[in-house]
Coordinates of C-alpha atoms in Angstrom, one line a residue:
Chain A
M1 CA -0.2 0.0 0.0
K2 CA 1.1 3.9 -0.7
K3 CA 2.0 5.8 1.6
I4 CA 1.2 9.5 1.2
L5 CA 1.8 12.3 4.0
L6 CA -0.2 15.1 4.3
V7 CA 1.2 18.2 5.8
E8 CA -1.3 20.9 5.8
D9 CA -2.6 22.8 8.8
D10 CA -5.7 23.9 7.3
P11 CA -8.5 21.3 9.0
S12 CA -11.0 21.1 6.8
Y13 CA -8.5 20.1 3.8
V14 CA -6.6 17.5 6.1
K15 CA -10.1 16.1 7.2
L16 CA -10.9 15.7 3.6
L17 CA -7.9 14.4 1.6
N18 CA -7.3 11.7 4.2
S19 CA -10.8 10.1 4.0
Q20 CA -10.4 10.4 0.2
L21 CA -7.2 9.1 0.1
T22 CA -7.8 6.4 2.3
K23 CA -11.0 5.6 0.5
K24 CA -8.8 5.1 -2.7
G25 CA -6.6 2.6 -0.6
Y26 CA -3.6 4.4 0.0
E27 CA -1.8 5.2 3.6
V28 CA -2.5 8.5 4.8
S29 CA -0.4 9.8 7.7
E30 CA -0.6 14.1 8.8
A31 CA 1.6 16.7 9.7
K32 CA 0.4 20.2 10.6
D33 CA 3.4 21.9 9.7
G34 CA 7.0 21.8 8.2
E35 CA 8.6 20.9 11.0
E36 CA 6.1 18.4 11.9
G37 CA 6.4 17.2 8.5
L38 CA 10.4 17.0 8.5
T39 CA 10.2 14.9 11.3
A40 CA 7.3 12.5 9.5
V41 CA 9.0 11.8 6.5
K42 CA 12.2 10.8 8.2
L43 CA 9.9 8.8 10.4
Q44 CA 7.7 7.2 7.2
K45 CA 9.4 7.4 4.4
P46 CA 6.0 8.1 2.2
D47 CA 5.7 7.4 -1.4
L48 CA 4.0 10.7 -2.2
I49 CA 3.9 14.3 -0.4
L50 CA 1.4 16.2 -0.4
L51 CA 2.6 19.9 0.7
D52 CA 0.4 23.1 1.4
V53 CA 3.0 26.3 1.9
K54 CA 1.0 28.8 4.2
M55 CA 1.6 26.9 7.3
P56 CA 2.4 28.3 10.9
V57 CA 5.8 27.7 12.6
M58 CA 7.7 26.3 8.9
D59 CA 6.1 26.9 6.1
G60 CA 6.0 24.2 2.7
L61 CA 9.4 26.4 1.0
T62 CA 11.1 26.2 3.8
M63 CA 10.6 22.4 4.9
L64 CA 10.7 21.7 1.1
A65 CA 14.3 23.4 1.1
K66 CA 15.3 21.5 4.0
L67 CA 13.6 18.2 2.7
R68 CA 15.7 18.0 -0.5
K69 CA 19.3 18.3 1.7
D70 CA 18.4 15.1 2.7
P71 CA 19.2 11.9 1.3
F72 CA 15.5 10.4 1.3
G73 CA 14.0 13.9 0.7
K74 CA 16.3 14.5 -2.2
S75 CA 14.0 12.9 -4.6
A76 CA 10.9 12.1 -2.6
Q77 CA 8.1 12.3 -4.4
V78 CA 6.2 16.0 -3.6
I79 CA 3.1 18.3 -4.7
I80 CA 2.8 21.9 -3.5
L81 CA -1.0 22.3 -3.0
T82 CA -1.9 25.9 -2.1
N83 CA -4.3 29.0 -3.1
L84 CA -1.5 31.4 -3.7
E85 CA -0.4 32.2 -7.3
P86 CA 3.0 30.7 -8.0
N87 CA 6.3 32.6 -8.0
D88 CA 9.5 32.2 -9.1
Q89 CA 10.3 31.1 -5.3
M90 CA 7.6 28.5 -5.8
L91 CA 8.5 27.3 -8.6
K92 CA 12.1 26.7 -7.8
D93 CA 12.4 23.3 -7.0
V94 CA 10.0 22.6 -10.4
L95 CA 12.6 24.3 -12.6
A96 CA 15.3 22.5 -11.3
G97 CA 13.7 19.5 -12.5
Q98 CA 13.5 18.2 -9.1
P99 CA 10.2 15.6 -8.9
T100 CA 7.9 18.8 -7.7
Y101 CA 4.1 19.6 -9.2
Y102 CA 2.1 22.9 -8.1
L103 CA -1.2 22.8 -8.3
I104 CA -3.4 25.8 -7.3
K105 CA -6.3 23.9 -4.9
S106 CA -9.0 26.4 -5.9
D107 CA -8.3 26.3 -9.3
I108 CA -8.9 22.4 -10.2
H109 CA -11.1 19.5 -9.6
L110 CA -10.5 17.5 -6.8
S111 CA -10.8 14.7 -8.9
E112 CA -7.9 16.0 -10.9
L113 CA -5.7 16.3 -8.3
M114 CA -6.5 12.3 -7.5
E115 CA -5.7 11.7 -11.2
K116 CA -2.6 13.2 -10.7
I117 CA -1.8 11.5 -7.3
E118 CA -2.5 8.5 -9.2
S119 CA -0.5 8.7 -11.7
I120 CA 2.6 10.1 -9.7
L121 CA 2.2 6.7 -7.0
L122 CA 1.8 4.2 -10.6
I123 CA 5.6 4.8 -11.7
Chain B
M1 CA -3.2 120.9 -8.0
L2 CA -3.5 118.8 -4.2
N3 CA -6.6 117.4 -5.6
V4 CA -4.3 114.9 -8.2
M5 CA -1.5 114.8 -6.2
E6 CA -4.0 113.1 -3.5
D7 CA -6.3 110.8 -6.4
L8 CA -2.2 110.0 -7.6
Q9 CA -1.5 108.7 -4.1
L10 CA -4.9 106.9 -3.6
A11 CA -4.4 105.0 -6.9
K12 CA -1.1 104.0 -6.0
N13 CA -2.5 103.1 -2.6
I14 CA -4.9 100.9 -4.0
I15 CA -2.2 99.5 -7.0
E16 CA 0.2 98.9 -3.9
L17 CA -2.7 97.1 -2.0
E18 CA -3.8 95.2 -4.8
K19 CA 0.1 93.6 -5.7
A20 CA 0.5 93.2 -1.9
T21 CA -2.4 91.0 -2.0
G22 CA -1.7 89.3 -5.3
D23 CA 1.6 88.6 -3.6
A24 CA -0.1 87.4 -0.4
M25 CA -2.5 84.9 -2.2
F26 CA 1.0 84.0 -4.6
A27 CA 3.0 83.1 -1.8
S28 CA 0.2 81.3 0.6
V29 CA -1.3 79.4 -2.3
G30 CA -0.9 75.2 -0.4
D31 CA 0.0 73.8 -4.0
G32 CA 3.3 74.8 -5.9
L33 CA 3.2 77.6 -8.0
I34 CA 5.2 78.3 -11.0
A35 CA 4.7 81.2 -13.9
T36 CA 6.5 81.9 -16.4
C37 CA 6.8 84.2 -19.7
S38 CA 5.2 83.4 -23.1
K39 CA 8.8 81.5 -24.1
G40 CA 8.4 79.1 -21.1
K41 CA 11.2 80.8 -18.9
I42 CA 10.4 81.2 -14.7
L43 CA 9.4 84.7 -14.0
R44 CA 7.9 83.3 -10.5
V45 CA 7.7 80.6 -8.2
N46 CA 5.9 80.4 -4.9
K47 CA 7.1 79.0 -1.0
A48 CA 5.6 75.8 -1.9
F49 CA 7.6 75.2 -4.3
E50 CA 10.1 75.8 -2.2
S51 CA 9.9 74.0 0.2
M52 CA 8.3 71.2 -1.9
L53 CA 11.4 71.2 -4.2
G54 CA 14.0 72.0 -2.3
W55 CA 15.4 75.2 -4.8
K56 CA 14.7 78.8 -3.4
E57 CA 13.1 81.1 -6.5
S58 CA 16.6 82.1 -6.9
E59 CA 17.9 79.0 -8.0
V60 CA 15.4 79.0 -10.8
L61 CA 14.2 82.5 -11.9
G62 CA 14.9 83.3 -16.1
R63 CA 15.7 79.3 -16.3
S64 CA 13.8 77.3 -18.8
L65 CA 10.9 75.1 -16.9
F66 CA 11.4 72.0 -18.5
E67 CA 15.4 72.3 -17.8
A68 CA 15.1 74.0 -14.3
I69 CA 13.1 71.2 -12.9
P70 CA 13.7 67.2 -13.9
M71 CA 10.6 65.4 -14.7
V72 CA 10.3 61.7 -15.0
D73 CA 7.4 59.1 -16.1
E74 CA 6.3 56.7 -13.6
K75 CA 9.4 54.2 -14.2
H76 CA 11.5 57.8 -13.0
K77 CA 12.8 57.7 -17.2
P78 CA 13.7 61.5 -17.7
L79 CA 10.8 63.2 -19.9
H80 CA 12.2 65.1 -22.8
K81 CA 11.4 68.5 -23.1
T82 CA 8.5 67.3 -25.7
E83 CA 7.0 65.2 -23.2
Q84 CA 6.5 67.5 -21.0
L85 CA 3.4 69.5 -20.6
I86 CA 4.7 72.9 -20.8
T87 CA 5.8 72.4 -23.9
E88 CA 2.2 71.8 -25.0
V89 CA 0.4 74.6 -23.6
L90 CA 2.6 77.3 -24.5
K91 CA 2.2 75.6 -28.4
N92 CA -1.6 75.7 -28.4
Q93 CA -2.4 78.3 -25.5
T94 CA -4.8 76.4 -24.2
E95 CA -4.8 74.6 -20.3
M96 CA -4.1 71.7 -19.4
S97 CA -3.4 69.0 -17.0
T98 CA -1.3 65.6 -16.6
T99 CA -2.8 62.7 -17.2
I100 CA -0.5 60.0 -17.0
T101 CA 2.1 59.4 -13.5
T102 CA 4.4 62.3 -13.6
S103 CA 7.2 63.2 -10.7
Y104 CA 9.2 65.9 -10.3
K105 CA 12.8 65.1 -9.3
R106 CA 13.7 67.1 -5.9
K107 CA 17.1 69.0 -5.5
D108 CA 18.0 66.5 -3.0
G109 CA 17.4 63.5 -5.2
S110 CA 14.3 62.7 -4.3
F111 CA 10.9 62.4 -6.0
M112 CA 7.7 64.0 -6.1
P113 CA 4.6 62.4 -7.7
V114 CA 2.5 65.4 -9.1
S115 CA -0.7 66.0 -10.7
I116 CA 0.2 69.5 -12.9
T117 CA -2.6 72.3 -14.6
I118 CA -1.0 74.7 -16.6
S119 CA -3.3 77.5 -17.4
P120 CA -2.2 80.1 -20.4
I121 CA -1.9 83.9 -19.3
I122 CA -3.8 86.2 -22.1
K123 CA -4.4 89.5 -21.8
N124 CA -6.0 91.4 -24.3
S125 CA -6.2 88.7 -27.2
E126 CA -2.2 88.8 -26.2
F127 CA -0.3 85.4 -25.0
M128 CA 1.7 86.2 -22.0
G129 CA 3.0 83.5 -20.6
A130 CA 1.6 80.2 -18.1
I131 CA 0.6 79.6 -14.6
E132 CA 1.2 76.6 -13.1
V133 CA -0.2 74.8 -10.4
F134 CA 1.2 71.1 -9.2
H135 CA 0.1 69.0 -6.4
D136 CA 2.0 66.7 -4.6
I137 CA -0.2 63.8 -4.6
T138 CA 2.3 61.0 -2.5
R139 CA -1.0 60.3 -0.6
E140 CA -3.4 59.6 -2.8
K141 CA -0.9 57.3 -4.7
E142 CA -0.1 55.9 -0.6
I143 CA -4.1 55.3 -0.2
D144 CA -4.6 54.0 -3.6
R145 CA -1.8 51.5 -2.8
A146 CA -3.5 50.6 0.4
K147 CA -6.4 50.1 -1.2
S148 CA -5.3 47.4 -3.9
E149 CA -3.5 45.8 -1.2
F150 CA -6.2 45.3 0.4
V151 CA -8.3 44.2 -2.3
S152 CA -5.4 41.0 -3.1
L153 CA -4.9 40.1 1.0
A154 CA -8.9 39.8 1.1
S155 CA -8.9 38.0 -2.0
H156 CA -6.6 35.6 -1.3
Q157 CA -7.9 35.3 2.4
L158 CA -11.3 34.0 0.6
K159 CA -10.0 31.8 -1.9
T160 CA -9.6 29.3 1.1
P161 CA -12.7 29.0 2.0
L162 CA -14.2 29.0 -1.4
G163 CA -11.5 26.1 -2.6
I164 CA -12.7 23.9 0.3
S165 CA -16.8 24.6 -0.6
K166 CA -15.6 23.6 -4.5
W167 CA -13.6 20.1 -3.7
Y168 CA -16.3 19.2 -0.7
I169 CA -19.3 19.7 -2.8
E170 CA -17.2 17.7 -5.9
A171 CA -16.4 15.0 -3.2
I172 CA -20.4 14.5 -2.3
Q173 CA -21.6 14.4 -6.3
D174 CA -19.3 11.9 -6.8
E175 CA -20.9 9.7 -4.3
D176 CA -23.3 7.1 -5.0
Y177 CA -26.1 8.1 -2.9
L178 CA -26.1 11.1 -4.3
K179 CA -26.0 10.1 -7.8
K180 CA -29.2 7.9 -7.1
A181 CA -30.7 11.2 -5.4
P182 CA -34.1 13.0 -6.5
T183 CA -33.6 15.1 -9.1
I184 CA -33.9 18.3 -7.0
T185 CA -31.1 16.9 -4.6
K186 CA -28.6 16.9 -7.5
D187 CA -30.2 19.9 -8.8
Y188 CA -30.0 22.1 -5.9
F189 CA -26.4 20.7 -5.3
N190 CA -25.4 21.8 -8.8
E191 CA -27.2 25.5 -8.0
V192 CA -24.6 25.8 -4.6
Y193 CA -21.5 24.4 -6.8
K194 CA -21.9 27.0 -9.4
S195 CA -22.3 29.8 -7.2
N196 CA -19.1 28.5 -5.3
E197 CA -17.7 29.4 -8.8
R198 CA -19.0 32.5 -9.1
L199 CA -17.4 33.5 -6.6
L200 CA -14.4 32.3 -6.9
V201 CA -14.2 33.8 -10.7
I202 CA -14.9 37.1 -9.2
V203 CA -11.9 36.5 -6.4
R204 CA -9.8 35.7 -9.2
D205 CA -10.9 38.5 -11.1
L206 CA -10.3 40.9 -8.6
L207 CA -6.7 39.4 -8.0
S208 CA -6.2 40.5 -11.7
V209 CA -7.1 43.6 -11.3
S210 CA -5.3 44.4 -8.1
R211 CA -2.1 43.0 -9.8
I212 CA -2.2 45.4 -12.6
D213 CA -3.1 48.3 -10.5
Q214 CA 0.0 47.3 -8.4
G215 CA 1.8 47.0 -11.3
Q216 CA 2.3 43.3 -11.2
V217 CA 1.3 41.6 -13.7
E218 CA 4.4 39.5 -15.0
N219 CA 4.7 40.8 -18.3
T220 CA 7.5 39.3 -20.2
P221 CA 7.2 40.3 -23.6
Q222 CA 8.5 37.8 -26.5
Q223 CA 8.3 37.2 -30.2
V224 CA 5.0 35.4 -30.5
S225 CA 3.3 34.3 -34.2
V226 CA -0.1 35.4 -34.8
M227 CA -1.0 31.5 -35.8
D228 CA 0.1 30.0 -33.0
L229 CA -1.4 32.3 -30.7
I230 CA -4.5 32.4 -32.8
G231 CA -4.7 28.9 -32.7
E232 CA -4.0 28.1 -29.3
V233 CA -7.0 30.3 -28.6
M234 CA -9.4 28.6 -31.0
K235 CA -8.4 25.0 -29.6
N236 CA -9.4 26.3 -26.4
M237 CA -12.4 27.8 -26.8
T238 CA -13.8 25.2 -29.3
V239 CA -15.0 23.0 -26.0
L240 CA -17.1 26.1 -25.1
A241 CA -18.1 26.9 -28.0
S242 CA -19.9 24.1 -28.8
K243 CA -21.3 23.4 -25.1
N244 CA -22.8 26.7 -26.1
N245 CA -24.5 25.5 -29.5
V246 CA -22.1 27.9 -31.2
T247 CA -19.5 27.8 -34.2
L248 CA -16.4 29.5 -34.4
H249 CA -15.4 30.5 -37.7
L250 CA -11.9 32.3 -38.4
H251 CA -10.9 34.3 -41.7
V252 CA -7.0 35.1 -41.6
K253 CA -6.9 38.0 -44.1
K254 CA -2.8 38.1 -44.6
T255 CA -0.9 34.7 -44.8
K256 CA 2.2 36.4 -44.6
I257 CA 4.5 35.8 -41.3
L258 CA 2.8 37.8 -38.7
T259 CA 4.8 38.7 -35.3
L260 CA 4.0 40.1 -32.3
F261 CA 6.2 41.7 -29.7
I262 CA 4.0 40.3 -26.4
D263 CA 3.4 38.6 -23.3
P264 CA 1.8 35.2 -25.2
V265 CA 0.4 34.0 -21.6
R266 CA -1.7 37.8 -21.4
A267 CA -2.0 37.5 -25.1
Q268 CA -4.2 34.2 -25.5
E269 CA -6.0 35.2 -21.6
V270 CA -7.2 39.1 -24.0
M271 CA -8.1 36.7 -26.8
E272 CA -9.8 34.2 -24.8
N273 CA -11.7 36.6 -22.8
L274 CA -13.3 38.0 -25.8
V275 CA -13.9 35.5 -28.0
S276 CA -15.9 33.6 -24.6
N277 CA -17.5 36.6 -24.3
A278 CA -18.8 36.5 -27.6
I279 CA -19.9 32.9 -27.5
I280 CA -21.6 33.3 -23.7
Y281 CA -23.7 36.2 -25.1
S282 CA -24.4 34.8 -28.6
A283 CA -28.2 33.4 -29.7
A284 CA -28.4 29.7 -29.3
S285 CA -27.1 28.0 -32.5
G286 CA -25.6 30.7 -33.3
E287 CA -21.9 31.9 -34.9
V288 CA -18.6 33.9 -33.9
E289 CA -16.4 34.9 -36.6
I290 CA -12.7 35.6 -36.2
T291 CA -10.7 38.2 -38.5
I292 CA -7.4 38.6 -38.8
D293 CA -5.8 41.7 -41.2
A294 CA -2.8 43.0 -40.9
Q295 CA -2.6 47.0 -41.8
N296 CA 0.0 49.7 -41.9
N297 CA 2.2 47.6 -39.3
N298 CA -0.6 46.8 -36.8
L299 CA -2.8 43.7 -36.5
L300 CA -5.8 44.0 -36.5
I301 CA -8.6 41.3 -35.0
A302 CA -12.1 41.4 -35.0
I303 CA -14.1 39.2 -33.4
K304 CA -18.0 39.2 -34.2
D305 CA -21.0 37.8 -32.8
R306 CA -25.0 37.7 -33.7
G307 CA -25.9 38.0 -30.1
I308 CA -27.8 40.2 -27.5
G309 CA -25.8 43.4 -28.2
I310 CA -24.8 46.5 -26.0
S311 CA -26.5 49.7 -26.1
R312 CA -24.7 53.1 -26.9
S313 CA -25.0 54.0 -23.1
D314 CA -23.2 50.5 -22.0
R315 CA -21.2 50.4 -24.5
K316 CA -19.3 53.9 -22.7
K317 CA -18.7 52.1 -19.8
L318 CA -18.0 48.8 -21.3
F319 CA -14.7 48.8 -19.8
T320 CA -14.7 50.3 -16.5
K321 CA -13.9 48.2 -13.5
F322 CA -16.7 46.2 -12.3
F323 CA -19.5 47.5 -14.9
R324 CA -22.3 44.9 -16.3
S325 CA -24.8 45.8 -18.3
R326 CA -28.5 44.2 -17.3
R327 CA -28.4 42.2 -20.5
A328 CA -25.2 40.7 -19.8
T329 CA -26.3 40.2 -16.1
V330 CA -29.6 38.1 -17.7
K331 CA -27.7 36.3 -20.0
N332 CA -24.4 35.6 -18.1
S333 CA -25.1 35.6 -14.4
E334 CA -21.1 34.6 -13.7
G335 CA -19.6 37.3 -14.6
S336 CA -17.9 39.3 -12.5
G337 CA -17.5 42.9 -14.6
L338 CA -13.9 42.7 -14.5
G339 CA -12.8 40.7 -17.6
L340 CA -13.3 44.3 -20.2
Y341 CA -11.2 46.5 -17.6
V342 CA -8.3 44.0 -17.4
V343 CA -8.5 43.4 -21.5
K344 CA -8.0 47.0 -22.0
S345 CA -5.4 47.3 -19.8
Y346 CA -3.6 44.8 -21.6
V347 CA -4.1 45.8 -25.0
E348 CA -3.2 49.3 -24.0
G349 CA -0.1 48.1 -22.4
W350 CA 1.2 46.7 -25.4
G351 CA 0.3 50.2 -27.4
G352 CA -2.8 48.3 -29.0
N353 CA -6.0 50.0 -29.0
I354 CA -9.7 48.3 -28.0
S355 CA -13.0 49.3 -29.4
V356 CA -16.4 48.2 -29.9
S357 CA -19.3 48.5 -32.3
S358 CA -23.0 47.1 -31.7
S359 CA -26.5 46.8 -31.8
E360 CA -29.0 45.9 -29.4
G361 CA -30.6 42.4 -30.5
K362 CA -28.2 42.7 -33.1
G363 CA -24.7 41.8 -32.1
S364 CA -21.0 43.4 -31.5
T365 CA -17.8 43.3 -32.8
F366 CA -15.0 43.9 -30.6
S367 CA -11.8 45.2 -32.5
V368 CA -8.0 45.1 -31.0
T369 CA -5.2 46.6 -33.0
L370 CA -1.8 45.6 -32.0
P371 CA 1.8 46.6 -33.1
L372 CA 3.3 44.2 -35.1
I373 CA 7.2 43.5 -36.0
N374 CA 9.2 43.0 -38.5
L375 CA 11.3 40.1 -38.9
I376 CA 14.1 40.4 -41.3
G377 CA 12.9 38.8 -44.7
A378 CA 9.4 39.2 -43.1
Q379 CA 6.8 41.2 -45.1
I380 CA 3.6 42.3 -43.8

């Protein structure tokens, strides 16, 4: 069973994504900020990380930068999920050819997100 | 003899009083005042001028206005003599005011954004010179910026709960029990979803507008082939067209290579906005014609529909923020009224033009002109 780590501070998003992903047969774990996220990655070695940007304590982009310095995290699959418009800093990872995707929550359908996740995890 | 002396003294006193009053008025006006001769040389300035710009009257007296006080545009690029208001006023001898953002460079090197009005002084039909009044608009610009930032912030905050509703409704609509539910239940959920989408459109448009107002729009011009651009637009708009039972026709009148120097993403946004409007406001089984032509180094794009049309009074306000005609609201309750304002801002920013001609009940034609660039070897 594939493991997905959800790094997101908004409980409404967490509840929905957790139940939808579990329904699809994935094993879901949660972290509510970048710091918890880094710990969770080390412990669980997830197959995919869904990463929110705006979070307290440590935001998503800071976590991502630290993650890429880690031997496991260097090649971890990441989908950045945010409502913020893309800027250079956000696309840095994507443009550098890392296994990172960038999706704007309010602009895509839930089904589109699910399809993206499925396609990444089938590889 | 004495009477004449007395009268003379009285007349002298009156003149001196009037001069003193005039001087006091000139000196005490809170905005900057500059009086020039008919050739534009500075004759006099007031205290506000001195305190706002840092120069004493003696430092600028007798010098040409455009040379003595550096004037720059909104990017702080110096304005040439011919680009300055005083040149126009001296030439046309009529009152004029600034319409674009201009700033004066102070003696200390700092910039002060101003709004300027220059009036000719005409006595007995003779052009004597000009009077300039300039007002420091730093505060107005601050307020504008704060307003824009507020809209931006609020819009971002709104995106989160709207995004959440969107996905929750989609999740329910995906459930079997809802697919098997009575029609009215499915219908009502759909209405909630549509309403939520409307709010998202409004928020997105608000963000577009505030980004334009704050000069934050990513606009990286590059060489763009007109046919590539139109191709993408047609491809994306075909789905919307068939959903609305509308046929799209493309007429290309010039088959030679046409190239624009433009941001391709923004250009596509503009075209798709106009074409989707034409589709949405068309009658069912209507047709939308898109014509591409080139003349005098300009690209001419015409988008014609045979839909509901736009009344004359609506046409005047069409490109302003938040305007929606009543007919448009009836036909398409989902628009936000910000689309055409955004389109106009982009087009004019590219050195182009947009206009509309229309007949109520018969249809509308939106015409866009954009400057073409000459590629070596290509002919226009």
